[in-house]
Coordinates of C-alpha atoms in Angstrom, one line a residue:
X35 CA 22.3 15.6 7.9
X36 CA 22.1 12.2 5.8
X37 CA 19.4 12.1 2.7
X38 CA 16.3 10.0 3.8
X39 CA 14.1 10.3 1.0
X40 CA 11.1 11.9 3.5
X41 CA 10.0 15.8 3.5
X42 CA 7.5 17.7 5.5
X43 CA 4.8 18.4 3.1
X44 CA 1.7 20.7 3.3
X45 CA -1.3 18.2 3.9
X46 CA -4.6 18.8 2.4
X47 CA -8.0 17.9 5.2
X48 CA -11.4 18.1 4.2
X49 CA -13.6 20.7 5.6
X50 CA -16.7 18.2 6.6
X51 CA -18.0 17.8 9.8
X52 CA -18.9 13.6 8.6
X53 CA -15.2 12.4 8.6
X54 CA -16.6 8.7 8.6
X55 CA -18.4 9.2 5.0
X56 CA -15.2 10.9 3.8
X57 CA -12.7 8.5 4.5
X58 CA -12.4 4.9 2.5
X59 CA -10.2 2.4 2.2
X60 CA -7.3 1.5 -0.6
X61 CA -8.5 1.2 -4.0
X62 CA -6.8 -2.2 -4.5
X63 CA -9.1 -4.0 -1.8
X64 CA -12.0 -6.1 -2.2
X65 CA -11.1 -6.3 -5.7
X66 CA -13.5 -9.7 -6.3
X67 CA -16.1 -8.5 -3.8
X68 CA -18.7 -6.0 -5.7
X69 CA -21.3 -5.9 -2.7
X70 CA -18.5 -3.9 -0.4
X71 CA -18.5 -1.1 -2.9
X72 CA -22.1 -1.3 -3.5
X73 CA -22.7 -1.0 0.4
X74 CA -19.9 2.3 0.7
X75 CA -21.4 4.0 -1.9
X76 CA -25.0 3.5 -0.3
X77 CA -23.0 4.3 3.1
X78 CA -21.5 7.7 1.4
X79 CA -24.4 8.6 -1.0
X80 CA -24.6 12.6 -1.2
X81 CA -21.6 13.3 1.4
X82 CA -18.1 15.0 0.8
X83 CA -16.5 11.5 0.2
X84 CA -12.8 10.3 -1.2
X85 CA -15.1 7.8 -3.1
X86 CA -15.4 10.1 -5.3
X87 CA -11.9 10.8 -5.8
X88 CA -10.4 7.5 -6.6
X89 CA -10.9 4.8 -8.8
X90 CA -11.4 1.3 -7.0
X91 CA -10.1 -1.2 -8.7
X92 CA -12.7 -3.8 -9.1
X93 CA -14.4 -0.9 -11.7
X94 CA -11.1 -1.2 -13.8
X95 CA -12.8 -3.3 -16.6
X96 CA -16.2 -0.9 -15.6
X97 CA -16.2 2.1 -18.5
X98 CA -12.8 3.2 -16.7
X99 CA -12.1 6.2 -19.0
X100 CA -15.4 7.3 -18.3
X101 CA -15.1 6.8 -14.5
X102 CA -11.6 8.0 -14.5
X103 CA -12.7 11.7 -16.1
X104 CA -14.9 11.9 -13.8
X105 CA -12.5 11.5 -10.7
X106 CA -10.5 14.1 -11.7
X107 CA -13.2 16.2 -12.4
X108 CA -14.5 15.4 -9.0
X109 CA -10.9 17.0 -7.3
X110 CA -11.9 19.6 -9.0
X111 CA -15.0 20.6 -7.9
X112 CA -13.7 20.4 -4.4
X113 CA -10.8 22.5 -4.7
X114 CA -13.6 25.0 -6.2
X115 CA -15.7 24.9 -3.8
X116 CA -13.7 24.8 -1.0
X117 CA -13.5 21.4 0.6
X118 CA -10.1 21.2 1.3
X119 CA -8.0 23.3 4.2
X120 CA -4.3 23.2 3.9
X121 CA -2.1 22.7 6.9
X122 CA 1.0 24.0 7.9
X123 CA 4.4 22.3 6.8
X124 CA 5.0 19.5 8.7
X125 CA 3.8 16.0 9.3
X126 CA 0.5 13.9 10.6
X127 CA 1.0 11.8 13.1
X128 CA -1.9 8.8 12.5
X129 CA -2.7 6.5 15.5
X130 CA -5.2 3.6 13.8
X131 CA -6.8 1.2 15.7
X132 CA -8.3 -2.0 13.7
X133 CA -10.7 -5.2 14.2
X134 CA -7.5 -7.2 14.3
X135 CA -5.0 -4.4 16.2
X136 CA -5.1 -1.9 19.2
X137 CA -2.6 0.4 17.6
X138 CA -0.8 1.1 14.5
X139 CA 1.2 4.1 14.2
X140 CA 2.1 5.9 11.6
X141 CA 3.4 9.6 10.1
X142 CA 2.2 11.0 6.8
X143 CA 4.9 13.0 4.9
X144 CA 6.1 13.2 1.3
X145 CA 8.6 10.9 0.0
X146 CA 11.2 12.8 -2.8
X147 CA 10.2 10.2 -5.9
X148 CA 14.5 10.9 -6.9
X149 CA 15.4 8.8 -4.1
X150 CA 13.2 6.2 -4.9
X151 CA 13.2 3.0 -7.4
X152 CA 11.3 -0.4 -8.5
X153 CA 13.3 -1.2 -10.8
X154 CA 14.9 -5.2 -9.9
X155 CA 18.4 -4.8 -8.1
X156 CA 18.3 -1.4 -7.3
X157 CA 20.1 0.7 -4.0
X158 CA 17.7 3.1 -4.5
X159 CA 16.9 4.6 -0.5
X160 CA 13.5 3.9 -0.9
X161 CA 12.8 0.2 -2.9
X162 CA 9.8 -2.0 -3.5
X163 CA 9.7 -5.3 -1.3
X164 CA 7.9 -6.8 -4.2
X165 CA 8.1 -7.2 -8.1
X166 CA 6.5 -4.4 -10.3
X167 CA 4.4 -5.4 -13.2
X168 CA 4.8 -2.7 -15.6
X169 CA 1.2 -3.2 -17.2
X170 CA -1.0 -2.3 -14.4
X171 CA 0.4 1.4 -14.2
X172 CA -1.0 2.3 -17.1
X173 CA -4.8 2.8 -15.7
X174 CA -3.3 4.6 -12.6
X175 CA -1.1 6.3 -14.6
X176 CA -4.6 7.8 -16.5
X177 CA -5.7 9.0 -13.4
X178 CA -2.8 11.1 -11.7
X179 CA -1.9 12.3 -14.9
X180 CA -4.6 14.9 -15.1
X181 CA -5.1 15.1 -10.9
X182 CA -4.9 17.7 -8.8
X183 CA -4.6 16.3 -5.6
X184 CA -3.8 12.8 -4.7
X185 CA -4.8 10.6 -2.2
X186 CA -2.2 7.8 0.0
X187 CA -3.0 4.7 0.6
X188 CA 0.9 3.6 0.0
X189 CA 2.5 2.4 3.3
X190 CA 6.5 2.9 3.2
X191 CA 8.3 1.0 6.1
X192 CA 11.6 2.0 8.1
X193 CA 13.8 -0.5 10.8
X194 CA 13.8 1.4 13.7
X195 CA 14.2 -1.6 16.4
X196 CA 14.6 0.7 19.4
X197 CA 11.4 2.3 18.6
X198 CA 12.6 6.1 18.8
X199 CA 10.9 8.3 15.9
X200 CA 7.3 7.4 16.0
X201 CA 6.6 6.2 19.3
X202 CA 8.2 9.1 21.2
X203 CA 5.9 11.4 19.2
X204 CA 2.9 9.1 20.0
X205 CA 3.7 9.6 23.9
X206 CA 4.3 13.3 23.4
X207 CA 0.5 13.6 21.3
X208 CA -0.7 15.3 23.9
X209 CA 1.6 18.2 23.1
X210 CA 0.3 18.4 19.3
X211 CA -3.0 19.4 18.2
X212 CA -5.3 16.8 17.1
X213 CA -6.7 17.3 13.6
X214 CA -9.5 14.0 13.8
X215 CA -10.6 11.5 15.8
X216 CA -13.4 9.3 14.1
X217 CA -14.6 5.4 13.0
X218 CA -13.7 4.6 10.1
X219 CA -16.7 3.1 7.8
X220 CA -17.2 -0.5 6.6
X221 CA -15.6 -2.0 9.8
X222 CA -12.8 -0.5 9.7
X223 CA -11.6 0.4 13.4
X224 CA -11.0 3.9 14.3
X225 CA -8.4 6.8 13.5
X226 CA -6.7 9.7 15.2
X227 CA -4.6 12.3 13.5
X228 CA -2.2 14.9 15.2
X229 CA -0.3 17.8 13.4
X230 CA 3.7 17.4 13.8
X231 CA 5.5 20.8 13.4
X232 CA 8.7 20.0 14.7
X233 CA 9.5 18.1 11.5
X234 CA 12.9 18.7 11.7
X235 CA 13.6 16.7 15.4
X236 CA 11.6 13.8 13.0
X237 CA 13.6 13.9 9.9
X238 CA 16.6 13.6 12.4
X239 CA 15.9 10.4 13.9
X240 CA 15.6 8.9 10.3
X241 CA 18.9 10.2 9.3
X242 CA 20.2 8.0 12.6
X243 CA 19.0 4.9 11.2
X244 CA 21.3 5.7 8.1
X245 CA 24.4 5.7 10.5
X246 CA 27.0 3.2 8.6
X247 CA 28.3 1.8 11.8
X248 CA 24.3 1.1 12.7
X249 CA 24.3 -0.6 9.8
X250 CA 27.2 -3.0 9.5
X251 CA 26.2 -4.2 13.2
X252 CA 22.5 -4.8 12.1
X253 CA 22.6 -5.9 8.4
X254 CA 26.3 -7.3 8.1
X255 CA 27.1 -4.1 5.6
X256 CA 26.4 -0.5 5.3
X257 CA 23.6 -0.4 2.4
X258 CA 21.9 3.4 2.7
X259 CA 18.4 1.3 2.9
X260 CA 16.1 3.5 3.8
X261 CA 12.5 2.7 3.5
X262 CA 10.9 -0.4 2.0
X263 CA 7.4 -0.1 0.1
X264 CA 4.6 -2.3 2.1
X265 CA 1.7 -1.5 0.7
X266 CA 0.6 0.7 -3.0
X267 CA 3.8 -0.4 -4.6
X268 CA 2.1 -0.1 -7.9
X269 CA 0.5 3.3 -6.8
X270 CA 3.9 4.6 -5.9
X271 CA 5.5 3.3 -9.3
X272 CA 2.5 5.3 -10.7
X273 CA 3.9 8.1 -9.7
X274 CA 7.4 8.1 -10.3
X275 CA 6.0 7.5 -13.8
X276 CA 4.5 10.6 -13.8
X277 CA 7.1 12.4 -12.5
X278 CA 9.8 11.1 -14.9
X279 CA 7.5 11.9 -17.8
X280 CA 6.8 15.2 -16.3
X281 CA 10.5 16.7 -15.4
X282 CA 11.8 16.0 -19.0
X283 CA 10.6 19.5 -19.7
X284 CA 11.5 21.6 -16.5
X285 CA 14.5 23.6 -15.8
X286 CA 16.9 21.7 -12.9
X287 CA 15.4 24.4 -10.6
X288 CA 11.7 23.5 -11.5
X289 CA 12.8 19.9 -10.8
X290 CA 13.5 21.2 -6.8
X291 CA 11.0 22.1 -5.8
X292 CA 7.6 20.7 -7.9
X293 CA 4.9 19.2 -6.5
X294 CA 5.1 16.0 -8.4
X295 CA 8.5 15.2 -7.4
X296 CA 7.3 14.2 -4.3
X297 CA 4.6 11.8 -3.4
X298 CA 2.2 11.3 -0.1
X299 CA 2.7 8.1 1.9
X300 CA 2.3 6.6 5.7
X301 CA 5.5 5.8 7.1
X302 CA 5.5 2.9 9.9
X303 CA 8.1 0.9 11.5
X304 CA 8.4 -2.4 10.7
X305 CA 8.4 -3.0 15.1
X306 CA 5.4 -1.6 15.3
X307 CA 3.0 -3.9 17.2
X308 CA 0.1 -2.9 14.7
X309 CA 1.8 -4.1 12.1
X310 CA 2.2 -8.2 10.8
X311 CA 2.3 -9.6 7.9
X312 CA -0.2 -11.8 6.0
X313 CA 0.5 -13.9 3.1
X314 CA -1.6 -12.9 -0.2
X315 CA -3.4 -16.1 -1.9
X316 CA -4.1 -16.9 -5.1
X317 CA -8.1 -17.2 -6.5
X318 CA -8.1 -19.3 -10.1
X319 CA -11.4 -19.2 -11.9
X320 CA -12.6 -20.2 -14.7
X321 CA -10.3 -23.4 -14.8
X322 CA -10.7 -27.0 -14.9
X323 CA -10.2 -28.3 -11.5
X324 CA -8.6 -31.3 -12.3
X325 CA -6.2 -30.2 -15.3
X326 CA -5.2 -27.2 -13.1
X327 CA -4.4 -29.8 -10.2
X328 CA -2.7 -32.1 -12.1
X329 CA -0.6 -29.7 -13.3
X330 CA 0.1 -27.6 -9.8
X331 CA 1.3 -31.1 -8.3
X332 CA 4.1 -31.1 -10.5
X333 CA 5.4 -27.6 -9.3
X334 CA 7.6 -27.2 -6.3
X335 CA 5.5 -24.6 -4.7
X336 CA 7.0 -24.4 -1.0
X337 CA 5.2 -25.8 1.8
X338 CA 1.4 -24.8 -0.1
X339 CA -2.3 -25.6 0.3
X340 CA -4.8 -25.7 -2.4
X341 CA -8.4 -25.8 -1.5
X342 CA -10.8 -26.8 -4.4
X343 CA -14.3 -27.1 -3.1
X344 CA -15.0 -28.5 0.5
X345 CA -11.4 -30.3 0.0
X346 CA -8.1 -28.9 1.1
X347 CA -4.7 -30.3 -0.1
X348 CA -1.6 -30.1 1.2
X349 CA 1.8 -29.6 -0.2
X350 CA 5.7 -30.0 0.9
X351 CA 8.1 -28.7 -1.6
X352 CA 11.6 -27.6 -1.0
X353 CA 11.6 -24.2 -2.6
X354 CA 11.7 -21.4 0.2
X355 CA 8.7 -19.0 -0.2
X356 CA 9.7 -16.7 -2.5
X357 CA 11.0 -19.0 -4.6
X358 CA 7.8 -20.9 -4.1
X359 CA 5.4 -18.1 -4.9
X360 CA 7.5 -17.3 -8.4
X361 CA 6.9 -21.1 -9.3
X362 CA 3.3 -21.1 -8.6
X363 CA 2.9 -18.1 -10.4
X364 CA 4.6 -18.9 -13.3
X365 CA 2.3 -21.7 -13.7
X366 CA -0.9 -20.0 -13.2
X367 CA 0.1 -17.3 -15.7
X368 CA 1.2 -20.5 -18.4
X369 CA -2.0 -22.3 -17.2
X370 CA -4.4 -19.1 -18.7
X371 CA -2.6 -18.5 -21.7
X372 CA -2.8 -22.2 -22.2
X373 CA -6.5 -22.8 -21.3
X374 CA -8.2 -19.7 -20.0
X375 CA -9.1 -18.1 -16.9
X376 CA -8.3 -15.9 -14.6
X377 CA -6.5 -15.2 -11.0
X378 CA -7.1 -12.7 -8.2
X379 CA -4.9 -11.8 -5.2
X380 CA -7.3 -12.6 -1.8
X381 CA -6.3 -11.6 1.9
X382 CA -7.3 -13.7 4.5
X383 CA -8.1 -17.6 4.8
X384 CA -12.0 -17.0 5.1
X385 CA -12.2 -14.5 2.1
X386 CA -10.8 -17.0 0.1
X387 CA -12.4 -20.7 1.2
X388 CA -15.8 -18.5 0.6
X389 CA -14.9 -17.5 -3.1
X390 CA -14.1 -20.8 -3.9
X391 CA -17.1 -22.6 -2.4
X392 CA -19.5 -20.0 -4.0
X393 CA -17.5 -19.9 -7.2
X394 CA -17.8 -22.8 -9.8
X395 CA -14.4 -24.1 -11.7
X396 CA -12.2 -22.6 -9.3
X397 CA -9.1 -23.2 -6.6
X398 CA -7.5 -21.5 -4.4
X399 CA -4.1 -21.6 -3.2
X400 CA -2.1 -20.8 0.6
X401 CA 1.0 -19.8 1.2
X402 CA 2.6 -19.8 4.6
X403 CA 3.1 -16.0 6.2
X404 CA 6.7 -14.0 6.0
X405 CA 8.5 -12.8 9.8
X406 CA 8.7 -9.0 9.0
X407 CA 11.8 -9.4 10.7
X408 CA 13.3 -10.8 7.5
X409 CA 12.1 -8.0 5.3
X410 CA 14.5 -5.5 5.4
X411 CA 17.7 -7.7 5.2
X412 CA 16.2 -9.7 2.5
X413 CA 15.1 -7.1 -0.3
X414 CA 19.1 -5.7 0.6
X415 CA 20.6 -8.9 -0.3
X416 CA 18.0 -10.8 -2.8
X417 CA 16.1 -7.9 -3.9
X418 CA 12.8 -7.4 -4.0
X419 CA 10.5 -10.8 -3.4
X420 CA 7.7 -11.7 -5.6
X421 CA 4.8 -9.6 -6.7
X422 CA 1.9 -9.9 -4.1
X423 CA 3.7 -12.7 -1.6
X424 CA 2.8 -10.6 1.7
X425 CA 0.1 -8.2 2.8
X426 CA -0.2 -6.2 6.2
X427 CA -2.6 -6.9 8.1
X428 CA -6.4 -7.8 6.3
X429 CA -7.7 -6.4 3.5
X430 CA -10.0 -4.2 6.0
X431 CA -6.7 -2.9 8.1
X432 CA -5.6 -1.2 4.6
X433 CA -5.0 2.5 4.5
X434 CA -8.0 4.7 4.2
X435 CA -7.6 7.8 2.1
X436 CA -8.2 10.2 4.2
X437 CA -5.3 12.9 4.0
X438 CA -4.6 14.7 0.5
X439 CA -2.0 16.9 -0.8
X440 CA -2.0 19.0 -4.2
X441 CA 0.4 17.6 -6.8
X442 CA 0.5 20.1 -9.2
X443 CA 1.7 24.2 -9.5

């Protein structure tokens, strides 16, 4: 049997009878809009919560040392006081439903952090589809560190354009017993989750998409390309961090088998009809409007818009749109350590025309939206594309955090 990278894992659920309250969305979302958190926690007030368990990100700047101690003091009180029930080895199947989408599906296992990089240029089996800034692991790094238990909201995708793995088990659901079934909070849709002990039929089917003949008539060659990181690339990084810090002091058979080496994700096929990709835009604030145009006008940005008020700008360059996005973002980053400011990555058109209109001395900035089609022969022959040029789905079809799984002995 080929190497995948993915493992059946023992999965941590909470033992609440108010799944809604414990369940909440990725920690990177809503990252420039304070009254979503401040309606969750009201939401979640006083209730077994994963709230409590992660650090969003907008509180980053927000006494973070103090916030992150008590997150990990948080996991545990619960693994004290007995929140958490621990499931037999094997898989969750997660059927998600969103504002946007009837049905995503998904399966929740363990990724073995050995067989996966982020490094540029890597043939790693599991890779980032974007680039990794270094600095923002740090904070996360503070947090999983000293953690018990973590929490996915990293979305890892596979090319499986016949549809066999996931979408078999999703007819066949009936057959498996159904862990949840709840609405998710904050708008988020709703979520079903169904126990898959067969893993090994599973782990199978991914080791078929590794077949080198497969791969020379899909891609053109035989690269052993596994998986490719959708969403929480940064979280993901986090945690190969940890785990290369970590197993410089264990024996090779301590290495095996520890908890650390492996990290909690969703796996979903890029085919799936839940999933489509968004382009991420860029928020500047704090600039002047017409020094930061003047300048933008003279990069070759792709086919852009820039809205900077009630007006909306458009731009034709020749640069395709990764190589687009790297120019615009070079200049933004030169722009602030030039003349101030500061940028934010927005989903969705709306999100962001509101931000600008309500926000003085600031632009915004579209780029056009990636085929997922492309995404997996891409990142094998270029690499991975630009830090933050596609999202899936809306900032409200993120992951929740919803299963856990204990990360140290």
């Amino acid at each position: 049997m080929k190497i995948t990278g993915l493992n059946a894992t023992n999965v941590l659920l909470p033992n609440t009878n108010d799944m809604t309250a414990w369940a909440c969305i990725a920690c990177d979302q809503f990252t420039s809009e304070p009254d979503y958190w401040n309606e969750l926690e009201r939401q979640v007030s006083g209730k077994k919560t994963t709230l409590d368990l992660v650090l969003p990100e907008i509180y980053l700047e927000d006494n973070v040392d103090e916030r992150i101690e008590k997150v990990n003091s948080n996991i545990k009180e619960y693994l004290k006081n007995g929140t958490f029930n621990e499931l037999p080895k094997g898989f969750v199947l997660v059927v998600r439903s969103t504002p946007y989408v009837k049905k995503r599906i998904g399966l929740v296992g363990a990724i073995d952090l050995e067989t996966y990089d982020y490094k540029p240029g890597n043939k790693a089996l599991i890779r980032a589809t974007e680039g990794t800034i270094e600095e923002r692991i740090p904070p996360r790094l503070k947090i999983r560190k000293n953690a018990d238990v973590e929490f996915p909201h990293v979305m890892v995708l596979f090319d499986d354009e016949k549809r066999e793995i996931l979408e078999q088990l999703y007819e066949n659901r009936h057959t498996l017993k159904k862990l949840y079934d709840f609405d998710l909070n904050m708008n988020g849709g709703h979520v079903e989750g169904y126990l898959v002990e067969d893993y090994q039929s599973v782990l199978d089917g991914f080791s078929n998409l590794l077949d080198e003949q497969r791969l020379i008539s899909k891609y053109g060659f035989a690269d052993k390309f596994a998986f490719a990181v959708g969403d929480g690339n940064h979280s993901l990084a986090t945690a190969k961090t940890m785990w290369n810090l970590l197993k410089s002091g264990l024996t090779e058979e301590e290495k095996a088998s520890h908890p650390a080496r492996f990290a909690l994700c969703e796996m979903v096929n890029v085919y799936d009809d839940g999933i489509y990709f968004e382009p991420i835009f860029r928020f500047i604030k704090g600039v002047d409007k017409q020094k930061f145009m003047l300048g933008l006008s003279k990069v070759d940005g792709g086919d852009i818009s820039v809205i900077t008020g009630d007006e909306k700008l458009f731009f034709n360059g020749k640069n395709s749109l990764p190589d687009g996005i790297r120019e615009v973002d070079s200049y933004i980053k030169d722009y602030i350590a030039k003349f101030g400011g500061s940028v934010d990555y927005i989903h969705g058109e709306e999100n962001l025309t509101t931000l600008v209109k309500n926000t003085e001395n600031s632009v915004g900035i579209f780029f056009k939206k990636l085929d997922k089609q492309d995404l997996f022969k891409y990142v094998s022959k270029n690499g991975a594309f630009p830090r933050k040029t596609f999202s899936m789905g809306e900032a409200i079809e993120k992951r929740y955090y919803l299963e856990g799984r204990r990360i140290t002995k």
